Short mmCIF file of C-alpha atoms and ligand atoms in Angstrom, two decimals:
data_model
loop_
_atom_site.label_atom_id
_atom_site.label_comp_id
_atom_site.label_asym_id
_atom_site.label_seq_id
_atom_site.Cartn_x
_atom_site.Cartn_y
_atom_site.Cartn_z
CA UNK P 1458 139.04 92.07 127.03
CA UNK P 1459 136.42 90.45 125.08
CA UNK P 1460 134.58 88.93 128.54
CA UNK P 1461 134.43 92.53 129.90
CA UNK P 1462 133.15 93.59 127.15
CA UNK P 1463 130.16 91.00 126.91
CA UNK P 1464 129.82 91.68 130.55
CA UNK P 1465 129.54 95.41 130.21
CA UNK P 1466 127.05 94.60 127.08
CA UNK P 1467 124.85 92.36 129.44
CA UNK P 1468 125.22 94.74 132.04
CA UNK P 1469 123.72 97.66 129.81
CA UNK P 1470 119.91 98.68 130.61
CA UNK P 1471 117.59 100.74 127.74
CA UNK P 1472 116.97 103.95 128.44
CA UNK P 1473 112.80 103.05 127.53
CA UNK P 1474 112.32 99.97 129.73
CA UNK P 1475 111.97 96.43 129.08
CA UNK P 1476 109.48 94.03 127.55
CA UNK P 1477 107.75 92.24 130.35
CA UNK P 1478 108.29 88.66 129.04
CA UNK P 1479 109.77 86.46 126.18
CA UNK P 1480 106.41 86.17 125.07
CA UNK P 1481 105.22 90.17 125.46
CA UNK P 1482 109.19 90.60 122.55
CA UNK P 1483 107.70 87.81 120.87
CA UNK P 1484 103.87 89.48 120.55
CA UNK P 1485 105.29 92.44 119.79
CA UNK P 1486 107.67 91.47 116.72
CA UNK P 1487 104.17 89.87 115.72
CA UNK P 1488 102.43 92.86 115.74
CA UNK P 1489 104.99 94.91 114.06
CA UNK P 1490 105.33 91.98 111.59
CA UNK P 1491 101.73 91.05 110.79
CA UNK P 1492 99.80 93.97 108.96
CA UNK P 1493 98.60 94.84 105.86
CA UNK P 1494 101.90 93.36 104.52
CA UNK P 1495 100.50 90.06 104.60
CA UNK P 1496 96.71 91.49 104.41
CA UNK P 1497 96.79 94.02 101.62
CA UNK P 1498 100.37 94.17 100.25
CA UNK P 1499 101.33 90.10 100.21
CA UNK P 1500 97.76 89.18 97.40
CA UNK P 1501 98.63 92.62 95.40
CA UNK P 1502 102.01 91.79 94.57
CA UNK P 1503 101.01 88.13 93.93
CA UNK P 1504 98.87 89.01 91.96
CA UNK P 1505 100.67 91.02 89.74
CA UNK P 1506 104.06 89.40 89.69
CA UNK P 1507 101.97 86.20 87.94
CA UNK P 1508 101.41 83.88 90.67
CA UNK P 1509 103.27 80.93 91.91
CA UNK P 1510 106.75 81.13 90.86
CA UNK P 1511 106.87 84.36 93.00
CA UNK P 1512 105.39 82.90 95.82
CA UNK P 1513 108.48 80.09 96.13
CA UNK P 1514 110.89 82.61 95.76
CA UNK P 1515 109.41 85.07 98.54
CA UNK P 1516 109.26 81.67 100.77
CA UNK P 1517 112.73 81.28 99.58
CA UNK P 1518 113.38 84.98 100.51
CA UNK P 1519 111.85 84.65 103.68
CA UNK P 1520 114.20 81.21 105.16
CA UNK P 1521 117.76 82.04 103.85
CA UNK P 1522 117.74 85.92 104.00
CA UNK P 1523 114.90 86.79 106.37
CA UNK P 1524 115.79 84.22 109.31
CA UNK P 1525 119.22 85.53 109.55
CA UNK P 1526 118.60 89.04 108.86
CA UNK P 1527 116.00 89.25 111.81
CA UNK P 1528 118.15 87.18 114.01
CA UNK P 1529 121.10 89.52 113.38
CA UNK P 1530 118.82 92.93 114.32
CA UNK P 1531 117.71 91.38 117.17
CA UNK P 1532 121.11 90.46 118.45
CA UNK P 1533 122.37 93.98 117.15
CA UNK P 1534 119.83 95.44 119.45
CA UNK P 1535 119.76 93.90 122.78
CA UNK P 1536 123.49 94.40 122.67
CA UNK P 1537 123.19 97.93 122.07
CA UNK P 1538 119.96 99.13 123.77
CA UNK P 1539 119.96 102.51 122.13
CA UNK P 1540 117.78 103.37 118.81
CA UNK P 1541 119.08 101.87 116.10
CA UNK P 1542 121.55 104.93 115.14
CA UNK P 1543 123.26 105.01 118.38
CA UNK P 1544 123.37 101.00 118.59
CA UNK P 1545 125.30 100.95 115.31
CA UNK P 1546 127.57 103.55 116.04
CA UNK P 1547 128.11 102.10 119.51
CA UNK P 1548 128.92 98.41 118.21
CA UNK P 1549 130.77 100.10 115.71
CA UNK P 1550 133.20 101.42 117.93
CA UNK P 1551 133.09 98.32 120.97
CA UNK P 1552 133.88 96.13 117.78
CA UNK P 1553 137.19 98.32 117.31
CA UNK P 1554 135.76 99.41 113.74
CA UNK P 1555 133.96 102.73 112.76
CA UNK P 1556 131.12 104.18 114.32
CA UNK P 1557 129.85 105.38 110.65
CA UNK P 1558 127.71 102.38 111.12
CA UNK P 1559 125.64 104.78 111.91
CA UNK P 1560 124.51 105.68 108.60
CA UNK P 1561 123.13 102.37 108.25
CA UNK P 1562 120.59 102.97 111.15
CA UNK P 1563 120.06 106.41 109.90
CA UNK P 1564 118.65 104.83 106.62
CA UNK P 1565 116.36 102.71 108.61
CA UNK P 1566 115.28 105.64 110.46
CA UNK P 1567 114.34 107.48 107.10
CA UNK P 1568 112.98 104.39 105.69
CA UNK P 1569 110.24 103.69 108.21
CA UNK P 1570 109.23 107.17 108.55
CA UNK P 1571 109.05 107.40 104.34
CA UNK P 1572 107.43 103.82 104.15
CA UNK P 1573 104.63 105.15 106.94
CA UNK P 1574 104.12 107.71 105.24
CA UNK P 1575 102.06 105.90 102.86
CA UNK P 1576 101.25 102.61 104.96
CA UNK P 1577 99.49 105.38 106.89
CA UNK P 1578 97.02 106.02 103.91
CA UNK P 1579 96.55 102.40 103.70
CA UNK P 1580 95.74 101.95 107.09
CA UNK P 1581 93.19 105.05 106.89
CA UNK P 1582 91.48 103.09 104.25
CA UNK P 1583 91.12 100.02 106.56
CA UNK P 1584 89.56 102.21 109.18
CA UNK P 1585 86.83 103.86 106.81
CA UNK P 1586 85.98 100.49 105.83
CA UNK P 1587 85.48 99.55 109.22
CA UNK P 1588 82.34 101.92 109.27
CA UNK P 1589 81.38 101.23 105.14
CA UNK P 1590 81.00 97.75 106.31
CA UNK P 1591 78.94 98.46 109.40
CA UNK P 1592 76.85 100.60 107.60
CA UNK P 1593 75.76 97.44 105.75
CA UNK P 1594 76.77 98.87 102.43
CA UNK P 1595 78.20 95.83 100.78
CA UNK P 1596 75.41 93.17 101.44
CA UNK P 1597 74.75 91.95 98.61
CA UNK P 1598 76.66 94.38 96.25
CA UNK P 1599 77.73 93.15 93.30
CA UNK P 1600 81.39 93.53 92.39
CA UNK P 1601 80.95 96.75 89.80
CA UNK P 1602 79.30 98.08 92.81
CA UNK P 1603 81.67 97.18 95.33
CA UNK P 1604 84.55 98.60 92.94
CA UNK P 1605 82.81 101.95 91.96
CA UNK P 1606 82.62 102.40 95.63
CA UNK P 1607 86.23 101.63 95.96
CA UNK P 1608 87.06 103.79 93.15
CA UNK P 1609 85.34 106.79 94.66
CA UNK P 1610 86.90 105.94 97.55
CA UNK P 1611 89.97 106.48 96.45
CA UNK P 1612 89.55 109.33 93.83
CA UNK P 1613 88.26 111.63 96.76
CA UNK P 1614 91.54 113.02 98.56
CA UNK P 1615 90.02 114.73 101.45
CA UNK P 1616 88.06 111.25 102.69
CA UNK P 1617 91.95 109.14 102.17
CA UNK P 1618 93.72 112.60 103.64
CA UNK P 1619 90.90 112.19 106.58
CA UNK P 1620 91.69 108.76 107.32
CA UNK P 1621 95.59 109.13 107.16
CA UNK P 1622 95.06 111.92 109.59
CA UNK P 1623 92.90 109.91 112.16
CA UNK P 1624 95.50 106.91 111.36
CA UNK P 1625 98.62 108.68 112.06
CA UNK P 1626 96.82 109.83 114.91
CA UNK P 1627 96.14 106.78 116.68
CA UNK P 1628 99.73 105.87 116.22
CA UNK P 1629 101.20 108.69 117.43
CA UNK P 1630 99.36 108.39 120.87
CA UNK P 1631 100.54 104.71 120.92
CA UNK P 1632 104.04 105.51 120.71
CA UNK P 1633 103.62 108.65 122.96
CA UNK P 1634 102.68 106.68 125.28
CA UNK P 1635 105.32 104.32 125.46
CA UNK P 1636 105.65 100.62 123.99
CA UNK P 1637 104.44 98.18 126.69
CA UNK P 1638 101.91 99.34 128.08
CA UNK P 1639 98.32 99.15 125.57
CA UNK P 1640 100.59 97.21 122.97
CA UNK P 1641 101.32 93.73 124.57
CA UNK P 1642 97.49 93.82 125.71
CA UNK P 1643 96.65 94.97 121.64
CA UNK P 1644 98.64 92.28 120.22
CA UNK P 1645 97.97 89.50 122.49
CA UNK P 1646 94.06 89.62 121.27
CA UNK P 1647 94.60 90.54 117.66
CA UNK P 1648 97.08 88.22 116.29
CA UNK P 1649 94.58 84.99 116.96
CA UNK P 1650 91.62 86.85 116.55
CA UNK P 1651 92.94 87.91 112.87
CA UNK P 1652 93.78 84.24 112.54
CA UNK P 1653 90.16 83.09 113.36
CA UNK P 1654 88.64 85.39 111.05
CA UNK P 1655 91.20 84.38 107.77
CA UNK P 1656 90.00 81.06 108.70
CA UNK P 1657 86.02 81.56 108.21
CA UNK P 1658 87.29 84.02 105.29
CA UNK P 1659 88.98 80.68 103.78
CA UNK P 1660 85.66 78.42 104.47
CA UNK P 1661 84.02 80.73 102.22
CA UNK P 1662 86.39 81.14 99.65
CA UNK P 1663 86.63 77.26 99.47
CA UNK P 1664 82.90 77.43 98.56
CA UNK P 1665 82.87 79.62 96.00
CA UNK P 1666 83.75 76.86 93.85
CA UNK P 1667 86.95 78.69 91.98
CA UNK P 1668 89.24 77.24 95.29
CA UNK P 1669 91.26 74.99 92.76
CA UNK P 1670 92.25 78.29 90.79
CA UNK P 1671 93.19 79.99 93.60
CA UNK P 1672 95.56 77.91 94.90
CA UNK P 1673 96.85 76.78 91.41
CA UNK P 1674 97.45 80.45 90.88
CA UNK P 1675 99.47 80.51 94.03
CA UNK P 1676 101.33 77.56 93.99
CA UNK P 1677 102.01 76.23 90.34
CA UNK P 1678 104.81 78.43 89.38
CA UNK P 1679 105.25 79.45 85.92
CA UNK P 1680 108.80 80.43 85.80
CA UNK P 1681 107.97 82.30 82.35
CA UNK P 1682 106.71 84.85 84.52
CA UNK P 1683 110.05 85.28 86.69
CA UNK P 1684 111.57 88.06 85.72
CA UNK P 1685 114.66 89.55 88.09
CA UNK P 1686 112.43 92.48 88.56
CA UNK P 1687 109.88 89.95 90.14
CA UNK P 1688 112.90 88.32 92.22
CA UNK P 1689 113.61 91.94 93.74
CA UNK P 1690 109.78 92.50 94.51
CA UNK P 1691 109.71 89.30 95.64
CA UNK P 1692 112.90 89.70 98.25
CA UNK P 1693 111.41 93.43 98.90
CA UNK P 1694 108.31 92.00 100.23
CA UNK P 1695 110.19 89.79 102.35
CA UNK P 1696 112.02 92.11 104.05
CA UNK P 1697 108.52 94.15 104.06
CA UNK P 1698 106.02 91.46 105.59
CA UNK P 1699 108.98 90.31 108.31
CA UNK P 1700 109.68 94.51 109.44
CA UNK P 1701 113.53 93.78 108.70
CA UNK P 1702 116.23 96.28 107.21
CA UNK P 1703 114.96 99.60 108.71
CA UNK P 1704 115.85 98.89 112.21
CA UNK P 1705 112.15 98.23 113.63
CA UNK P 1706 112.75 94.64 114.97
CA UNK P 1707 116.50 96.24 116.10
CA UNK P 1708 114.49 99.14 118.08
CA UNK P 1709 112.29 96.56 119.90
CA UNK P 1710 115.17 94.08 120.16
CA UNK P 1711 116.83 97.02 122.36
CA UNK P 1712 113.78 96.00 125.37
CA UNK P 1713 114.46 92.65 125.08
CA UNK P 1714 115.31 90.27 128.32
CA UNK P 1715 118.81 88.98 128.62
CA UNK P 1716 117.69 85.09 129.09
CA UNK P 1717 115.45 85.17 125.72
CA UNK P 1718 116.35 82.48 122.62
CA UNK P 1719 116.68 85.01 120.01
CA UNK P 1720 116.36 82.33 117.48
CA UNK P 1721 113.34 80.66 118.76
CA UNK P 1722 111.35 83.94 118.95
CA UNK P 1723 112.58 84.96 115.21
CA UNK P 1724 111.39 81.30 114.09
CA UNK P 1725 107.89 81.97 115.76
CA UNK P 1726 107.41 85.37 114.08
CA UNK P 1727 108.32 84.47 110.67
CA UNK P 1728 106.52 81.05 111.19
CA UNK P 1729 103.15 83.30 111.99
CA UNK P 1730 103.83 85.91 109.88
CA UNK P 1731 104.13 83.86 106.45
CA UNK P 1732 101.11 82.14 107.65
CA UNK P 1733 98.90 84.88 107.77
CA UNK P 1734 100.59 86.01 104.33
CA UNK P 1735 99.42 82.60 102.33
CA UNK P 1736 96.06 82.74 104.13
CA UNK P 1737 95.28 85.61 102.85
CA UNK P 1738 96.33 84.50 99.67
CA UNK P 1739 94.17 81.26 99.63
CA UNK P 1740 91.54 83.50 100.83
CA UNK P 1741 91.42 86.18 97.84
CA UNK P 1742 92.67 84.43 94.60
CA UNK P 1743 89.35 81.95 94.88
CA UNK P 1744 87.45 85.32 95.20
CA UNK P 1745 89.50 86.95 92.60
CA UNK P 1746 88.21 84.13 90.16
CA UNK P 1747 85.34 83.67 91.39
CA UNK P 1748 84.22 87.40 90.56
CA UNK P 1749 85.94 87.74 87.17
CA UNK P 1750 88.35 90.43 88.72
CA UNK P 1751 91.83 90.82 88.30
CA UNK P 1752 94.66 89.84 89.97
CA UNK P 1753 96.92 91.99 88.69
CA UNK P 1754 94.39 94.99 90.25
CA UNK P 1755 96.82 96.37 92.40
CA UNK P 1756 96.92 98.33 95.86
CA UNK P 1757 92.58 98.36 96.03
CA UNK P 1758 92.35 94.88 95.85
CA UNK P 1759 91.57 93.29 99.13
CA UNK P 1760 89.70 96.36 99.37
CA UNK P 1761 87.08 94.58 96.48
CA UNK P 1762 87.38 90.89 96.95
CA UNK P 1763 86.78 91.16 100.91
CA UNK P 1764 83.63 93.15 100.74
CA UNK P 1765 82.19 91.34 98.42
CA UNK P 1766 82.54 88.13 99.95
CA UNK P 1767 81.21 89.36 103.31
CA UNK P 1768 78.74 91.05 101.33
CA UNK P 1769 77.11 87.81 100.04
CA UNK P 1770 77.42 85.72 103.56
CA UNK P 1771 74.98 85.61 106.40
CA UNK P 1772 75.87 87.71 108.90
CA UNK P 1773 78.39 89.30 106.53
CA UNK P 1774 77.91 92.50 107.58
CA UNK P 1775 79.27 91.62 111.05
CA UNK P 1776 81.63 89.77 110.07
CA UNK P 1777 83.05 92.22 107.85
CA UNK P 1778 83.24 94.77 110.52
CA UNK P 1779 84.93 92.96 113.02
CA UNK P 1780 87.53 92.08 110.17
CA UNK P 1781 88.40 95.69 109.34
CA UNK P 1782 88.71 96.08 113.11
CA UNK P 1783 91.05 93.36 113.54
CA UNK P 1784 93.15 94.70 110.06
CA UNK P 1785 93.15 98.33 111.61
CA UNK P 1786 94.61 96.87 114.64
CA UNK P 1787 97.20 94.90 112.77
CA UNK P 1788 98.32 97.92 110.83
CA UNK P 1789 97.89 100.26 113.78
CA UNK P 1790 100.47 97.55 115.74
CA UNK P 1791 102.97 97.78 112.68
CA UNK P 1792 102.46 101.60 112.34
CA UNK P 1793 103.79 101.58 115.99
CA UNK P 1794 106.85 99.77 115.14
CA UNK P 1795 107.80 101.81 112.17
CA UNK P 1796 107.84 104.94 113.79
CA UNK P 1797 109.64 103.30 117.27
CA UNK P 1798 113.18 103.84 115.89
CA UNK P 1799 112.96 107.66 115.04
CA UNK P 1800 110.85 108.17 118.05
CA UNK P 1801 114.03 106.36 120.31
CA UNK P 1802 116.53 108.12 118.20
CA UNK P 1803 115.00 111.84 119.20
CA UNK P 1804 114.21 111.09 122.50
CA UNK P 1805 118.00 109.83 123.49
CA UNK P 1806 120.00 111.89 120.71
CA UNK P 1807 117.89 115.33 121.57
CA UNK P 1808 116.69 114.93 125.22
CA UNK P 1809 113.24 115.01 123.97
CA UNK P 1810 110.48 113.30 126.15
CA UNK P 1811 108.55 110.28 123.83
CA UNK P 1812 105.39 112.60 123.59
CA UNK P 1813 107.08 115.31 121.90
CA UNK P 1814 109.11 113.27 119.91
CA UNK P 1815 106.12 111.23 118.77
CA UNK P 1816 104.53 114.12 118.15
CA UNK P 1817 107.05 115.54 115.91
CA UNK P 1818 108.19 112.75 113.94
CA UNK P 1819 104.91 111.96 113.58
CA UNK P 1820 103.39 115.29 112.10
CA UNK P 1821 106.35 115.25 109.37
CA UNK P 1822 105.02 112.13 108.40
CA UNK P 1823 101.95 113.12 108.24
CA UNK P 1824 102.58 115.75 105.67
CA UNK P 1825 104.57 113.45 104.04
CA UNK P 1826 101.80 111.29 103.47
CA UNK P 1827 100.01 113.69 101.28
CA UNK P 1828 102.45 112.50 98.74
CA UNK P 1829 100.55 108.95 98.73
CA UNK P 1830 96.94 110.40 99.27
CA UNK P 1831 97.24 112.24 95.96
CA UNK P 1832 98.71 109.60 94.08
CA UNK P 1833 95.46 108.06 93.70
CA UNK P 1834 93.79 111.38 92.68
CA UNK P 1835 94.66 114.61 92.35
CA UNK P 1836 98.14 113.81 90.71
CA UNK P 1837 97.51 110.32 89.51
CA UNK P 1838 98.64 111.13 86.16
CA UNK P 1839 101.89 112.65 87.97
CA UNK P 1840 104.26 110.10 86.63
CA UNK P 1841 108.00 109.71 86.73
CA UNK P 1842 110.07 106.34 87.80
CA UNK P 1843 108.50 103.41 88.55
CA UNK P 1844 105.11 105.68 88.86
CA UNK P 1845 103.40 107.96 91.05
CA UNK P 1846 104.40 109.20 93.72
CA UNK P 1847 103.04 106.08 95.74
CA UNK P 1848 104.44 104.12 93.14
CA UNK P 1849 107.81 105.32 93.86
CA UNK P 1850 107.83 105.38 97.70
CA UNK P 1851 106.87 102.22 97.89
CA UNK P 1852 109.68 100.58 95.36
CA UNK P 1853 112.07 103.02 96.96
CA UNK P 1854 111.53 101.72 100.28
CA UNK P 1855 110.39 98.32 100.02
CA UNK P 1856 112.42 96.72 97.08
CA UNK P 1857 115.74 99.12 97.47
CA UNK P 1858 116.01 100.48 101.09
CA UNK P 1859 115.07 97.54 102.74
CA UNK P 1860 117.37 94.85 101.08
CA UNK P 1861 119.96 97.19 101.66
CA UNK P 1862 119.55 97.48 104.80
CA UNK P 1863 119.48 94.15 105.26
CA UNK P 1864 122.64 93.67 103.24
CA UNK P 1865 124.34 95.73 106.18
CA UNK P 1866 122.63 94.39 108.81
CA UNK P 1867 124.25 91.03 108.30
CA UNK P 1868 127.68 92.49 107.09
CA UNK P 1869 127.60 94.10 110.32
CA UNK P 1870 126.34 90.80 112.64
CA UNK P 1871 128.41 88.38 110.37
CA UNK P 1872 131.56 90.57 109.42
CA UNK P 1873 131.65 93.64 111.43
CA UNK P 1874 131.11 92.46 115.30
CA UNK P 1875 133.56 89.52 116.72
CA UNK P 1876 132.55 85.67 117.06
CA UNK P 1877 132.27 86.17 120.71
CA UNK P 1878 130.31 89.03 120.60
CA UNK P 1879 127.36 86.95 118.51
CA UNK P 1880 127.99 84.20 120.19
CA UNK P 1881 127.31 85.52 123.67
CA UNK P 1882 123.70 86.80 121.81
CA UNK P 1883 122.64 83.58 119.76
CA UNK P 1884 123.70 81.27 123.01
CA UNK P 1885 126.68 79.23 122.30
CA UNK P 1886 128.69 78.00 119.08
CA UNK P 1887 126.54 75.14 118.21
CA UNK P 1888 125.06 74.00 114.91
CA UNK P 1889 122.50 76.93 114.77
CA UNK P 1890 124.77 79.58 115.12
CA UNK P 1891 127.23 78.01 112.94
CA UNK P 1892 124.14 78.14 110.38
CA UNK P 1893 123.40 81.58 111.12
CA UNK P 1894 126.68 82.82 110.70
CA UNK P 1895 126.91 81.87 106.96
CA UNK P 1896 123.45 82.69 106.00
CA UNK P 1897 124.83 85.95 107.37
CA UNK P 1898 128.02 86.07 106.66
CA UNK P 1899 127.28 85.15 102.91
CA UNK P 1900 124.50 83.89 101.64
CA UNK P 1901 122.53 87.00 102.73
CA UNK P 1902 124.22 89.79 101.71
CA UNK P 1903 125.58 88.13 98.51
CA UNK P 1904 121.94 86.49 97.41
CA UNK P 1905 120.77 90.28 98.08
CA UNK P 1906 123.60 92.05 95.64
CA UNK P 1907 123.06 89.59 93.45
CA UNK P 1908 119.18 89.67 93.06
CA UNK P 1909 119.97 93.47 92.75
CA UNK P 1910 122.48 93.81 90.50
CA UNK P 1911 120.36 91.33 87.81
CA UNK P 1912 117.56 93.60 88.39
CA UNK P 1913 118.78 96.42 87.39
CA UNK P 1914 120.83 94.82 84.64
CA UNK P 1915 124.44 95.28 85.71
CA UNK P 1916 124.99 91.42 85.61
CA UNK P 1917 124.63 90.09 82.24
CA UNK P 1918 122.61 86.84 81.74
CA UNK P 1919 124.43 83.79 81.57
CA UNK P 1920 122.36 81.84 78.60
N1 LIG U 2504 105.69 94.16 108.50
C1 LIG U 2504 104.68 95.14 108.39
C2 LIG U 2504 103.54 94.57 107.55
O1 LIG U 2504 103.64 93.51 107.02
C3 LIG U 2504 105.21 96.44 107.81
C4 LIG U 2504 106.46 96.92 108.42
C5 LIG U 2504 107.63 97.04 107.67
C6 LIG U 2504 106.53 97.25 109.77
C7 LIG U 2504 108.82 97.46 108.22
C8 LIG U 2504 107.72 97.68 110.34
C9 LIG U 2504 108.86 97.77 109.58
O2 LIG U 2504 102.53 95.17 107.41
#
């Protein structure tokens, strides 16, 4: 019973093809895991959750809940090979248990479509300052300069709604088009070329003479400054920067090759994708200092430490444009991934070819989107929750959807489907999987519940 039923698993083939290689899964995950997570999002929330104690706990975050959350979607997908709805619900019932497991990849399907709604606007901002740096109109601004221009950036919705158009754009003739083909070829260049330019980025920012600052501010932690709410941005952003608990890695883990080690490919995304993170964070605190700005600045704040130091360096203006390319193509590569798992789920559940099914899902979220692109103008002083309307996407998503997600994700891997069935997936019983089966099995889902449950006060404090 249980052989034929990892042989019929093996057996089964994805209805939207197959990566070409270990390496063209592994590129991919990268791509959908490096983006303005580690770029924009990763300093910003630094920044504002006081520095170094949150850093260890989002590293923390990212080893004991991350590893093993990834490694279960993966799994969860290549036994599957359907969108993440059907997978669930198709596990669900192989496993002998319900096929309401569904629900879980429904909420992943809602979650990426809500969280690019607004990672769209983002990435429209990275685009327009592709062509405000070519234009050469940061050399040698000053940082009031660079920030008015920021601020009018921002405060004009048509330019952010024009960019989120052009944005969503892009990515919906990406996914129209189908995964592997322009994707593998996007991601092979960008990930190391985004890598070069962090490291001239960090040359500089070790000159400017406030490096010491920088990385005290990242890595001495304060744990005054911890408060649960920080733990739970902390975790969110984990789950954020790694593309976990909405499905996205479980989508591309459907095209995966039989043979691959899911566990080595998982190691080599986070490994890359935490990297990038605490470059960019070595990169902009020194800047951040440097300047007299603010950490705590929020969502525009890459968007004033980068410009102005390209603005001051020879050849800045180059530089500066090629990075904005290279950060549109990272988002544009994540963008892809978030919008993969509704895009599967319409084409299998409703017979829909990818290009109309692209097209549709990605014109909702488009309109969507207008919810973020007035946030930061027209209704800025719209406030209810945790904020604007931005404001409240983004903790939705990030810091509540995704942890719970990933709460069922491992329920499911750890609980839900048999030993064998894992097994057969992770490559034997040995000391990994034993590893990964109680990071799963426990540590992630209760760390998660836990870190939740403080947060929003229903566990009293012990002291
Ligand atoms: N990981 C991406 C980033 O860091 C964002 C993302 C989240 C992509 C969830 C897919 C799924 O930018």
């Amino acid at each position: 019973m249980q052989s034929s039923q990892a042989a019929e698993a093996g057996k089964r083939k994805s209805l939207h093809g197959h990566w070409s290689s270990r390496m063209a899964f592994v590129l991919a995950v990268t791509g959908s895991a490096v983006g303005l997570g580690n770029i924009w999002k990763f300093p910003y929330v630094v920044g504002q959750n006081g520095g170094g104690a949150f850093v260890l706990v989002y590293l923390a975050c990212v080893a004991i809940i991350g590893m093993p959350v990834m490694m279960s979607e993966i799994l969860m997908g290549r036994r599957g090979r359907r969108n993440p709805i059907a997978t669930m619900a198709l596990l669900g019932d192989e496993e002998g248990r319900s096929r309401n497991w569904k629900w879980v990849g429904g909420m992943g399907v809602l979650g990426g479509i809500l969280i690019l709604s607004f990672y769209s606007v983002i990435g429209g901002w990275t685009l327009s300052y592709v062509i405000n740096s070519a234009s050469g109109l940061f050399s040698d601004a000053t940082a009031t300069e660079i920030t008015d221009i920021r601020n009018g950036f921002i405060g004009d919705w048509k330019t952010i709604g024009f960019f989120h158009t052009v944005f969503m754009a892009l990515t919906i003739v990406v996914v129209a088009r189908g995964v592997e083909r322009g994707l593998e070829q996007a991601v092979r260049f960008m990930v190391p070329a985004l890598l070069f330019m962090m490291v001239i980025l960090l040359g500089y920012s070790i000159s400017s003479g406030y490096f010491a600052e920088g990385l005290a501010f990242m890595f001495a932690p304060d744990f005054s400054k911890l408060t649960w709410d920080t733990v739970l941005a902390a975790m969110g952003q984990a789950f954020f920067t790694l593309s976990i608990g909405m499905g996205a890695v479980m989508a591309y883990g459907a095209y995966l090759p039989e043979e691959t080690s899911i566990t080595s490919a998982s190691a080599t995304v986070a490994l890359a994708d935490t990297s990038i993170a605490i470059l960019a964070g070595l990169v902009i605190f020194p800047l951040v200092f440097a300047n007299g700005l603010d950490p705590a600045d929020g969502p525009g704040l890459v968007f004033i430490t980068l410009p102005l130091a390209f603005g001051q360096m020879s050849g800045g203006t180059f530089f500066a444009t090629v990075f904005f390319v290279l950060l549109s193509f990272a988002a544009w590569t994540s963008a892809i991934s978030l919008m993969e798992p509704a895009v599967a789920w319409v084409v299998e559940r409703f017979n829909r070819t990818r290009a109309q099914a692209a097209v549709m899902i990605g014109l909702l979220i488009w309109v969507v989107g207008f919810g973020t692109v007035l946030s930061f103008n027209e209704l800025s002083e719209f406030r209810f929750w945790r904020g604007t309307i931005f404001d409240n996407l983004d903790h939705l998503t990030i810091n509540i959807m995704l942890p719970l997600g990933g709460v069922l994700i491992a329920v499911f891997a750890g609980w839900v489907m048999c030993r064998n069935s894992t097994a057969d997936e992770l490559g034997g019983t040995g000391a990994i999987y034993k590893l990964w089966r109680v990071l799963a099995r426990y540590v992630a889902p209760i760390g998660i519940l836990f870190v939740f449950l403080k947060a929003v006060g229903l566990l009293p404090d012990l002291s």
